[in-house]
Amino acid sequence: MTTATAAGQGRPRQQGARRPWLRAPSIIPGFGLTFGVSMTWLCLIVLIPLSTVFVKTAGMGWGRFVEVALSERALAAYRLSFGASLCAAFINACFGLLIAWILVRYDFPGKRVVNALVDLPFALPTAVAGIAFTALYTANGWIGQFLDPLGVKVAFTPLGVVITMVFIGLPFVVRSVEPVLADVGLDVEEAAASLGATRGQTFRRVILPAILPALLTGFAMAFARAVGEYGSVIFIAGNMPYETEIAPLLIVTQLEQYDYEGATAIATVMLVAAFALLLFINLLQAWSRKRTVD
Amino acid sequence: MQGGATTESRLARAIIMTVGLGFLALFLVMPLVVVFGEALKEGLAAYRDAIVEPDALAAIRLTLLVAAIAVPLNIVFGIAAAWAITKFDFPGKSLLITFIDLPFSVSPVVSGLIYVLLFGAQGWLGPWLEQHDIQIIFAVPGMVLATVFVTFPFVARELIPLMSEQGRDDEEAALSLGASGWQAFWHATLPNVRWGLLYGVLLCNARAMGEFGAVSVVSGHIRGETNTMPLHVEILYNEYNFVAAFAVASLLALLALVTLVLKSFLEWRYDYHGKGSGH
């Protein structure tokens, strides 16, 4: 950075030389090309297609939008999508923290394998996860056959939805907490212990506050991912309207019935929720970074 | 260290390990095992038949084709965006980064829907496309577009932090020694970021081959024509052809495992590389 400024100042500036209005001067070429390519591609692939949802919704009129987006069936779908995601994100926060703790603090044989395995939900195609969990949890499935006599039904119930959402959200919490937990100095913990804190007190008063922003970030990311998730959930969900139908599935159902208005209205609700979550996550990350720098 | 101030008691430690690893076994290992178990339930012959069947082969070919188009497009975009963002200062940069990350927060279903609204029969460009006899939705171009959308951020978001950490000194040195911009990129930038680039490409490819929701919405599910492997898995599963469904799924699971192994290798190599060059 410093050399960039020095180089910029060191060059004799010609009288009346045109200053680029968009960017600070630099001797590195290629701004026009790379910025142009990025912006064009971004507009064509992301921004223009995304705008179709909002334009179509705007053309619908407010009354019609409310009627479609907040219909009984849609409301039931949001309740399931957001409710199950919240449960799953909460479970992820607890177990994700535990697993991050194990990976950061303990040494054990096979740690490298466990570490790699944590990212499985990122790498395993969602449809594969979907049929795998269904095969595990149906009444005569590998795990389901033991739960069924106890009266616990997982497949084709909201519980099944929560379980697959736990799967897809887990790495977000682990990967978000891990680096921050590794940064919490043992010296702080020693200080706490030498002042008479028990291990539990040290965790609650010293470690937890330090990792809280990262934990919340992971929680929010897992939640955001689960809300929009489709592939892994639809196989195990049962997909009964009003009961086990998630919001993304409702969009697909309406598309298949050529009800573009209905699909778009629900997509708008999902997009607005996603953008709100994205903003929230960005704020959390800024907070987390500030904490780490301090 | 035993019973020290900064460790848990042996009992607490055993409990934490058991609960944590038990959770991983239940949620990560079991699904993998069940995929291979169900796929091989009726023996190797049935497994082989499910994979060499023409529709399955067509699905494999289409999956490879879609990834072969979508991944290079996102590599070019990722490098261009990272170059513009890290080598220059301009207003609105953080907004641009947020926009690049946007596809990650959009539901896969919505990612497919937006292209239906744009190119579908009732979409903005639908009538024009129909006049010119171009089919995008329910055809391969739509599936490529949806895949490009969902994998959009992978390469860029890997390169941006890496290239901004590297700074601009190397390129400026190369340029002041008379290199052209391309030469500076090939000889100064690329060697520094090659592992990061590979890492991004790896994740991009895994997602491109495994994407289900977005591709499902735009594909139209035409057997043998617009079915990628994940969509083929769904069709087989819904036909109660479980062995075949899990056989094709096991190929995707293998892809995921290979991705994880390569990823771990790159992380190891990456760290080593970072330390070696004195950062």
XYZ file of C-alpha atoms in Angstrom:
573
model
C 0.000 0.000 0.000
C 2.719 2.450 0.994
C 4.717 1.713 -2.131
C 1.632 2.314 -4.209
C 1.299 5.854 -2.900
C 5.021 6.464 -3.119
C 5.103 5.294 -6.701
C 2.087 7.427 -7.505
C 3.655 10.549 -6.039
C 7.072 9.869 -7.493
C 5.833 10.057 -11.054
C 5.719 13.540 -12.505
C 2.092 14.407 -13.051
C 1.497 16.005 -16.411
C -0.227 19.335 -16.528
C -3.892 18.775 -17.181
C -3.540 14.969 -17.184
C -6.946 13.401 -16.901
C -7.565 11.941 -13.467
C -9.682 8.811 -13.458
C -12.887 9.761 -11.743
C -13.834 6.281 -10.666
C -10.700 5.041 -8.962
C -7.519 6.152 -7.271
C -4.518 6.293 -9.627
C -2.426 3.144 -9.942
C 0.268 1.903 -12.297
C -1.353 -1.537 -12.490
C -3.238 -1.972 -15.761
C -6.430 -3.843 -16.451
C -8.941 -1.954 -14.356
C -11.252 -1.273 -17.280
C -11.159 -4.849 -18.505
C -11.531 -6.641 -15.169
C -14.038 -4.192 -13.707
C -16.025 -4.282 -16.932
C -16.072 -8.075 -17.096
C -17.051 -8.379 -13.409
C -19.831 -5.819 -13.599
C -21.268 -7.188 -16.838
C -21.232 -10.761 -15.569
C -22.632 -9.712 -12.184
C -25.499 -7.840 -13.835
C -26.293 -10.565 -16.352
C -26.124 -13.526 -13.989
C -27.147 -12.112 -10.622
C -28.673 -8.654 -10.538
C -30.977 -8.639 -13.584
C -32.367 -12.152 -12.933
C -32.919 -11.353 -9.241
C -34.698 -8.128 -10.148
C -37.336 -10.140 -12.069
C -38.790 -11.341 -8.773
C -39.257 -7.828 -7.434
C -40.522 -6.395 -10.716
C -43.085 -9.169 -11.063
C -44.171 -8.692 -7.452
C -44.476 -4.934 -7.931
C -46.700 -5.542 -10.964
C -48.984 -7.682 -8.836
C -50.218 -4.851 -6.654
C -50.055 -4.782 -2.871
C -53.458 -6.334 -2.186
C -52.872 -9.316 -4.442
C -49.355 -9.777 -3.080
C -50.566 -9.941 0.505
C -53.340 -12.308 -0.476
C -50.941 -14.738 -2.187
C -47.829 -14.371 -0.051
C -49.710 -14.541 3.236
C -52.248 -17.228 2.362
C -52.969 -19.844 5.028
C -50.913 -22.438 3.183
C -47.980 -20.053 2.702
C -48.067 -19.040 6.374
C -47.975 -22.685 7.422
C -44.987 -23.210 5.119
C -43.111 -20.205 6.590
C -43.842 -21.438 10.086
C -42.320 -24.801 9.290
C -39.349 -23.420 7.337
C -38.418 -20.761 9.869
C -39.389 -22.776 12.960
C -37.486 -25.909 11.946
C -34.492 -23.788 10.868
C -34.457 -22.077 14.237
C -34.480 -25.416 16.093
C -31.783 -26.784 13.785
C -29.592 -23.688 14.148
C -29.911 -23.914 17.923
C -28.864 -27.578 17.940
C -26.025 -26.667 15.588
C -24.852 -23.882 17.881
C -24.587 -26.304 20.831
C -22.988 -29.252 19.053
C -20.997 -27.075 16.661
C -19.363 -25.362 19.621
C -18.635 -28.736 21.207
C -17.041 -30.042 18.012
C -15.042 -26.847 17.487
C -13.817 -27.258 21.078
C -12.717 -30.826 20.400
C -10.920 -29.826 17.202
C -9.130 -26.853 18.773
C -8.301 -28.135 22.236
C -7.848 -31.899 22.033
C -5.421 -34.133 20.219
C -6.571 -37.577 19.267
C -5.868 -40.118 16.556
C -7.865 -39.471 13.404
C -8.308 -35.795 14.127
C -7.435 -34.894 10.545
C -10.203 -37.178 9.259
C -12.741 -35.725 11.679
C -11.701 -32.233 10.650
C -12.185 -33.037 6.962
C -15.482 -34.791 7.633
C -16.990 -31.693 9.245
C -17.161 -30.130 5.771
C -19.098 -33.088 4.338
C -22.409 -31.169 4.274
C -20.745 -28.575 2.022
C -19.512 -31.238 -0.378
C -22.300 -33.833 -0.379
C -25.005 -33.027 -2.937
C -28.241 -32.179 -1.142
C -30.298 -34.830 -2.949
C -27.895 -37.514 -1.725
C -28.174 -36.269 1.839
C -31.944 -36.212 1.433
C -32.355 -39.838 0.391
C -29.704 -40.982 2.892
C -31.512 -39.423 5.855
C -34.821 -40.774 4.634
C -33.364 -44.284 4.409
C -32.019 -43.898 7.951
C -35.186 -42.629 9.579
C -38.188 -44.284 7.905
C -40.071 -46.666 10.173
C -38.067 -49.660 8.899
C -34.879 -47.706 8.243
C -31.476 -48.221 9.839
C -32.184 -45.928 12.791
C -35.944 -45.575 12.391
C -36.576 -49.224 13.264
C -35.310 -48.543 16.789
C -37.237 -45.297 17.184
C -40.520 -46.574 15.786
C -41.321 -48.940 18.718
C -40.733 -45.994 21.051
C -43.397 -44.069 19.176
C -40.894 -41.586 17.743
C -41.644 -40.815 14.112
C -38.930 -38.906 12.275
C -39.422 -39.373 8.550
C -42.335 -37.430 7.045
C -42.703 -35.269 10.170
C -41.282 -31.841 11.103
C -38.684 -33.672 13.228
C -37.209 -35.148 10.042
C -37.021 -31.653 8.559
C -35.093 -30.447 11.614
C -32.662 -33.383 11.418
C -31.668 -32.749 7.801
C -31.355 -29.046 8.538
C -28.978 -29.864 11.397
C -26.876 -31.801 8.897
C -26.576 -29.001 6.347
C -25.951 -26.255 8.916
C -23.331 -27.917 11.097
C -20.128 -26.777 9.316
C -21.175 -23.123 9.480
C -21.015 -23.066 13.281
C -17.859 -25.195 13.581
C -15.913 -23.213 10.963
C -17.027 -19.896 12.341
C -16.192 -20.665 16.004
C -12.951 -22.615 15.417
C -10.522 -19.770 14.557
C -11.820 -17.515 17.325
C -11.629 -20.287 19.898
C -8.045 -20.977 18.818
C -7.263 -17.311 19.425
C -8.536 -17.243 23.016
C -5.237 -17.295 24.849
C -4.543 -19.945 27.448
C -2.995 -17.136 29.516
C -6.412 -15.549 30.040
C -7.777 -18.873 31.211
C -4.815 -19.382 33.516
C -5.385 -15.925 34.944
C -9.041 -16.731 35.562
C -8.146 -20.038 37.199
C -5.438 -18.503 39.385
C -8.003 -15.971 40.592
C -10.035 -18.916 41.812
C -12.486 -19.455 38.975
C -13.701 -22.973 38.418
C -13.468 -24.436 34.949
C -17.183 -23.796 34.443
C -16.855 -20.178 35.531
C -13.881 -19.655 33.242
C -15.897 -20.995 30.342
C -18.944 -18.873 31.106
C -17.192 -15.630 32.001
C -14.039 -15.707 29.880
C -14.329 -18.030 26.902
C -17.997 -17.704 26.020
C -17.997 -13.876 25.807
C -14.926 -14.023 23.558
C -16.467 -16.467 21.090
C -20.043 -15.196 21.321
C -19.990 -13.042 18.140
C -18.532 -15.935 16.131
C -21.038 -18.362 17.625
C -23.921 -16.049 16.751
C -22.533 -15.626 13.227
C -22.413 -19.384 12.774
C -25.915 -19.697 14.204
C -27.254 -17.074 11.780
C -25.480 -18.645 8.800
C -26.809 -22.101 9.640
C -30.276 -20.620 10.065
C -30.096 -18.751 6.734
C -28.941 -21.852 4.896
C -31.656 -24.014 6.460
C -34.460 -21.571 5.628
C -33.719 -21.783 1.919
C -32.777 -25.456 1.841
C -34.687 -27.647 -0.569
C -32.904 -30.754 -1.861
C -32.097 -32.497 1.388
C -35.418 -31.681 3.045
C -38.035 -32.660 0.458
C -37.311 -36.382 0.603
C -37.791 -36.702 4.347
C -40.449 -34.020 4.815
C -43.525 -35.822 3.534
C -44.607 -32.605 1.826
C -48.180 -32.464 3.129
C -49.640 -28.969 2.644
C -50.172 -27.146 5.975
C -48.149 -29.790 7.827
C -44.815 -30.786 6.375
C -44.491 -28.476 3.391
C -41.491 -26.122 3.483
C -41.649 -22.739 1.765
C -39.180 -23.556 -1.058
C -41.271 -26.627 -1.914
C -44.402 -24.489 -2.053
C -42.639 -22.310 -4.648
C -41.875 -25.396 -6.744
C -45.422 -26.739 -6.399
C -46.876 -23.459 -7.574
C -44.453 -23.272 -10.476
C -45.497 -26.752 -11.558
C -49.117 -25.558 -11.579
C -48.035 -22.543 -13.678
C -49.016 -20.236 -10.810
C -46.147 -17.814 -11.428
C -47.680 -15.091 -9.265
C -47.942 -17.354 -6.250
C -44.407 -18.671 -6.696
C -42.996 -15.166 -7.134
C -44.824 -13.724 -4.136
C -43.420 -16.413 -1.829
C -39.996 -16.041 -3.438
C -40.134 -12.323 -2.590
C -40.799 -13.091 1.059
C -37.917 -15.596 1.077
C -35.556 -13.156 -0.665
C -36.357 -10.303 1.698
C -35.787 -12.638 4.661
C -32.504 -13.814 3.106
C -31.262 -10.262 2.529
C -32.203 -9.237 6.071
C -30.262 -12.237 7.382
C -27.292 -11.389 5.144
C -27.228 -7.858 6.547
C -27.475 -9.217 10.093
C -24.623 -11.677 9.430
C -22.439 -8.908 7.988
C -23.029 -6.798 11.107
C -22.203 -9.786 13.331
C -19.001 -10.423 11.398
C -17.975 -6.778 11.709
C -18.597 -7.025 15.455
C -16.653 -10.285 15.621
C -13.685 -8.801 13.742
C -13.640 -5.762 16.010
C -13.611 -8.030 19.051
C -10.731 -10.099 17.665
C -8.652 -7.025 16.793
C -9.183 -5.541 20.255
C -1.101 -31.635 31.559
C -3.350 -33.289 34.078
C -5.972 -31.524 36.132
C -4.365 -28.216 35.152
C -6.097 -24.898 35.355
C -6.759 -24.777 31.644
C -7.921 -28.295 30.925
C -11.014 -30.208 31.828
C -10.947 -33.165 34.164
C -10.367 -36.481 32.476
C -14.016 -37.409 32.950
C -15.335 -34.158 31.463
C -12.995 -34.593 28.550
C -14.175 -38.130 27.907
C -17.790 -36.977 27.992
C -17.135 -34.093 25.590
C -15.278 -36.360 23.165
C -17.967 -39.046 23.284
C -20.862 -36.658 22.772
C -19.103 -34.690 20.020
C -17.813 -37.653 18.054
C -21.071 -39.540 18.611
C -22.947 -36.604 17.144
C -20.643 -36.590 14.108
C -21.039 -40.338 13.664
C -24.815 -40.011 13.767
C -25.116 -37.006 11.484
C -22.165 -37.334 9.109
C -20.900 -40.913 9.026
C -24.241 -42.732 9.094
C -25.661 -40.984 5.998
C -22.504 -41.832 4.066
C -22.583 -45.458 5.180
C -26.256 -45.819 4.345
C -25.701 -44.528 0.794
C -23.087 -47.179 0.031
C -24.926 -49.832 2.031
C -28.201 -49.351 0.158
C -26.415 -49.079 -3.197
C -24.667 -52.422 -2.739
C -27.596 -54.153 -1.038
C -28.358 -56.336 -4.029
C -24.781 -56.993 -4.982
C -22.223 -55.536 -7.324
C -24.058 -56.611 -10.493
C -27.186 -54.635 -9.628
C -24.974 -51.685 -8.702
C -23.163 -51.846 -12.030
C -26.408 -52.213 -13.990
C -27.840 -49.091 -12.374
C -24.825 -47.059 -13.419
C -24.297 -48.275 -16.984
C -27.985 -47.933 -17.805
C -28.389 -45.385 -20.694
C -30.374 -42.787 -18.725
C -27.834 -42.881 -15.907
C -24.968 -42.477 -18.373
C -26.794 -39.570 -20.023
C -27.195 -37.979 -16.591
C -23.487 -38.428 -15.848
C -22.569 -36.891 -19.210
C -24.875 -33.921 -18.673
C -23.540 -33.330 -15.163
C -19.987 -33.254 -16.502
C -21.018 -30.982 -19.371
C -22.783 -28.472 -17.121
C -19.816 -28.353 -14.744
C -17.378 -28.078 -17.656
C -19.155 -24.920 -18.832
C -20.086 -23.348 -15.490
C -16.763 -23.781 -13.674
C -14.495 -22.104 -16.292
C -16.952 -19.210 -16.600
C -16.758 -18.647 -12.866
C -12.965 -18.956 -12.885
C -12.724 -16.140 -15.434
C -15.220 -14.049 -13.505
C -13.567 -14.802 -10.160
C -10.119 -13.772 -11.364
C -11.426 -10.616 -13.063
C -13.426 -9.574 -10.001
C -10.556 -10.303 -7.602
C -8.125 -8.310 -9.801
C -10.455 -5.299 -10.022
C -11.256 -5.385 -6.307
C -7.797 -6.013 -4.858
C -5.516 -4.109 -7.238
C -7.499 -0.862 -7.386
C -9.286 1.491 -5.039
C -12.700 2.688 -6.059
C -15.888 3.735 -4.287
C -18.571 1.098 -3.740
C -16.081 -1.758 -3.402
C -17.679 -3.351 -0.354
C -21.087 -3.160 -2.016
C -19.641 -5.012 -4.999
C -18.280 -7.729 -2.694
C -21.696 -8.068 -1.056
C -23.317 -8.433 -4.484
C -20.845 -11.157 -5.434
C -21.754 -13.086 -2.274
C -25.480 -12.655 -2.873
C -26.145 -16.021 -4.584
C -25.028 -17.858 -1.425
C -27.918 -16.427 0.542
C -30.587 -17.097 -2.073
C -32.613 -20.303 -1.764
C -31.720 -22.757 -4.570
C -35.353 -22.838 -5.623
C -35.443 -19.062 -6.002
C -32.173 -19.279 -7.974
C -33.994 -21.422 -10.507
C -37.186 -19.377 -10.413
C -35.453 -16.139 -11.438
C -34.364 -17.704 -14.740
C -37.859 -19.043 -15.361
C -39.169 -15.496 -14.837
C -36.553 -14.188 -17.250
C -36.486 -16.808 -20.002
C -39.620 -18.913 -19.448
C -42.600 -18.889 -21.817
C -44.284 -16.213 -19.673
C -41.015 -14.483 -18.817
C -39.562 -11.159 -19.930
C -37.683 -12.618 -22.883
C -40.010 -15.586 -23.431
C -41.895 -14.325 -26.506
C -38.704 -13.120 -28.192
C -36.946 -16.422 -27.564
C -39.920 -18.326 -28.912
C -39.918 -16.252 -32.100
C -36.282 -17.060 -32.656
C -36.742 -20.684 -31.686
C -34.278 -20.553 -28.803
C -35.015 -22.737 -25.802
C -33.321 -21.880 -22.510
C -35.733 -23.070 -19.837
C -36.319 -26.842 -19.706
C -33.092 -27.175 -21.681
C -29.361 -27.296 -21.056
C -28.652 -23.520 -21.315
C -31.033 -22.826 -18.420
C -29.379 -25.503 -16.321
C -25.958 -24.011 -17.024
C -27.207 -20.533 -16.096
C -28.734 -21.753 -12.833
C -25.507 -23.604 -12.011
C -23.398 -20.531 -12.793
C -25.636 -18.543 -10.441
C -25.359 -20.889 -7.458
C -21.580 -21.313 -7.885
C -21.010 -17.641 -8.677
C -19.158 -16.576 -5.487
C -16.838 -19.584 -4.948
C -13.712 -18.564 -6.884
C -14.009 -14.834 -6.262
C -14.506 -15.109 -2.515
C -11.480 -17.408 -2.236
C -9.232 -15.094 -4.275
C -10.277 -11.702 -2.898
C -8.940 -12.093 0.674
C -5.843 -13.877 -0.601
C -4.960 -11.289 -3.237
C -5.639 -8.354 -0.954
C -3.313 -9.916 1.619
C -0.612 -10.298 -1.046
C -0.823 -6.566 -1.755
C 0.266 -4.919 -4.975
C 4.043 -4.809 -4.529
C 4.849 -7.855 -6.645
C 2.802 -6.653 -9.599
C 4.196 -3.145 -9.328
C 7.727 -4.497 -9.250
C 7.050 -6.646 -12.315
C 5.483 -3.714 -14.171
C 8.326 -1.357 -13.335
C 10.718 -3.966 -14.747
C 8.834 -3.692 -18.021
C 6.377 -6.592 -17.769
C 2.994 -6.233 -19.406
C -0.160 -6.507 -17.345
C -0.692 -10.117 -18.481
C 2.903 -11.015 -17.668
C 2.534 -9.468 -14.224
C -0.582 -11.570 -13.676
C 0.952 -14.840 -14.915
C 4.327 -14.487 -13.219
C 3.680 -12.341 -10.140
C 0.048 -12.875 -9.118
C -0.870 -16.389 -10.176
C 2.008 -18.246 -8.465
C 1.020 -16.570 -5.190
C -2.631 -17.496 -5.354
C -2.606 -20.805 -7.233
C -3.527 -22.968 -4.240
C -6.319 -20.622 -3.268
C -7.557 -20.643 -6.848
C -7.513 -24.433 -6.932
C -9.386 -24.524 -3.623
C -12.102 -22.253 -4.978
C -12.351 -24.279 -8.193
C -12.674 -27.495 -6.202
C -15.594 -26.204 -4.129
C -17.165 -24.594 -7.193
C -16.991 -27.896 -9.061
C -18.461 -29.914 -6.190
C -21.428 -27.572 -5.970
C -21.836 -27.410 -9.762
C -22.018 -31.198 -10.045
C -24.221 -31.633 -7.001
C -26.683 -28.772 -7.364
C -30.256 -29.959 -7.107
C -32.855 -27.294 -6.301
C -31.947 -24.602 -8.814
C -31.328 -27.061 -11.647
C -34.493 -28.975 -10.811
C -36.648 -25.868 -11.293
C -35.259 -25.068 -14.757
C -34.707 -28.600 -16.058
C -38.184 -29.891 -16.858
C -37.021 -33.397 -15.851
C -36.809 -34.876 -19.316
C -35.280 -38.318 -18.838
C -32.085 -38.857 -20.772
C -32.072 -35.230 -21.905
C -32.244 -32.688 -19.100
C -31.435 -34.895 -16.157
C -28.259 -34.327 -14.212
C -27.119 -36.937 -11.702
C -28.869 -35.416 -8.669
C -32.114 -35.129 -10.665
C -31.746 -38.701 -11.861
C -31.376 -39.795 -8.237
C -34.661 -38.077 -7.417
C -36.534 -39.697 -10.309
C -35.255 -43.181 -9.460
C -36.076 -42.668 -5.806
C -39.614 -41.510 -6.546
C -40.069 -44.614 -8.713
C -39.122 -46.713 -5.674
C -36.072 -47.934 -7.586
C -33.989 -47.537 -4.438
C -30.939 -49.598 -5.377
C -30.441 -47.619 -8.584
C -31.104 -44.312 -6.814
C -28.489 -45.085 -4.174
C -26.062 -46.414 -6.788
C -26.084 -43.100 -8.663
C -26.074 -41.262 -5.322
C -22.994 -43.233 -4.287
C -21.104 -41.792 -7.261
C -21.985 -38.310 -6.029
C -20.966 -39.302 -2.503
C -17.617 -40.477 -3.886
C -17.236 -37.118 -5.599
C -17.877 -35.449 -2.236
C -15.284 -37.644 -0.507
C -12.671 -36.957 -3.192
C -13.441 -33.251 -2.857
C -12.914 -33.417 0.903
C -9.616 -35.278 0.552
C -8.284 -32.797 -2.023
C -9.543 -29.930 0.103
C -7.709 -31.198 3.185
C -4.602 -31.656 1.089
C -4.830 -28.093 -0.213
C -5.407 -26.722 3.279
C -2.316 -28.520 4.479
C -0.327 -27.405 1.438
C -1.726 -23.909 1.693
C -0.638 -23.445 5.314
C 2.732 -24.864 4.550
C 3.021 -22.575 1.573
C 1.952 -19.548 3.583
C 4.499 -20.197 6.307
C 7.217 -21.041 3.814
C 6.964 -17.722 2.053
C 7.317 -15.892 5.335
C 3.878 -14.353 5.741
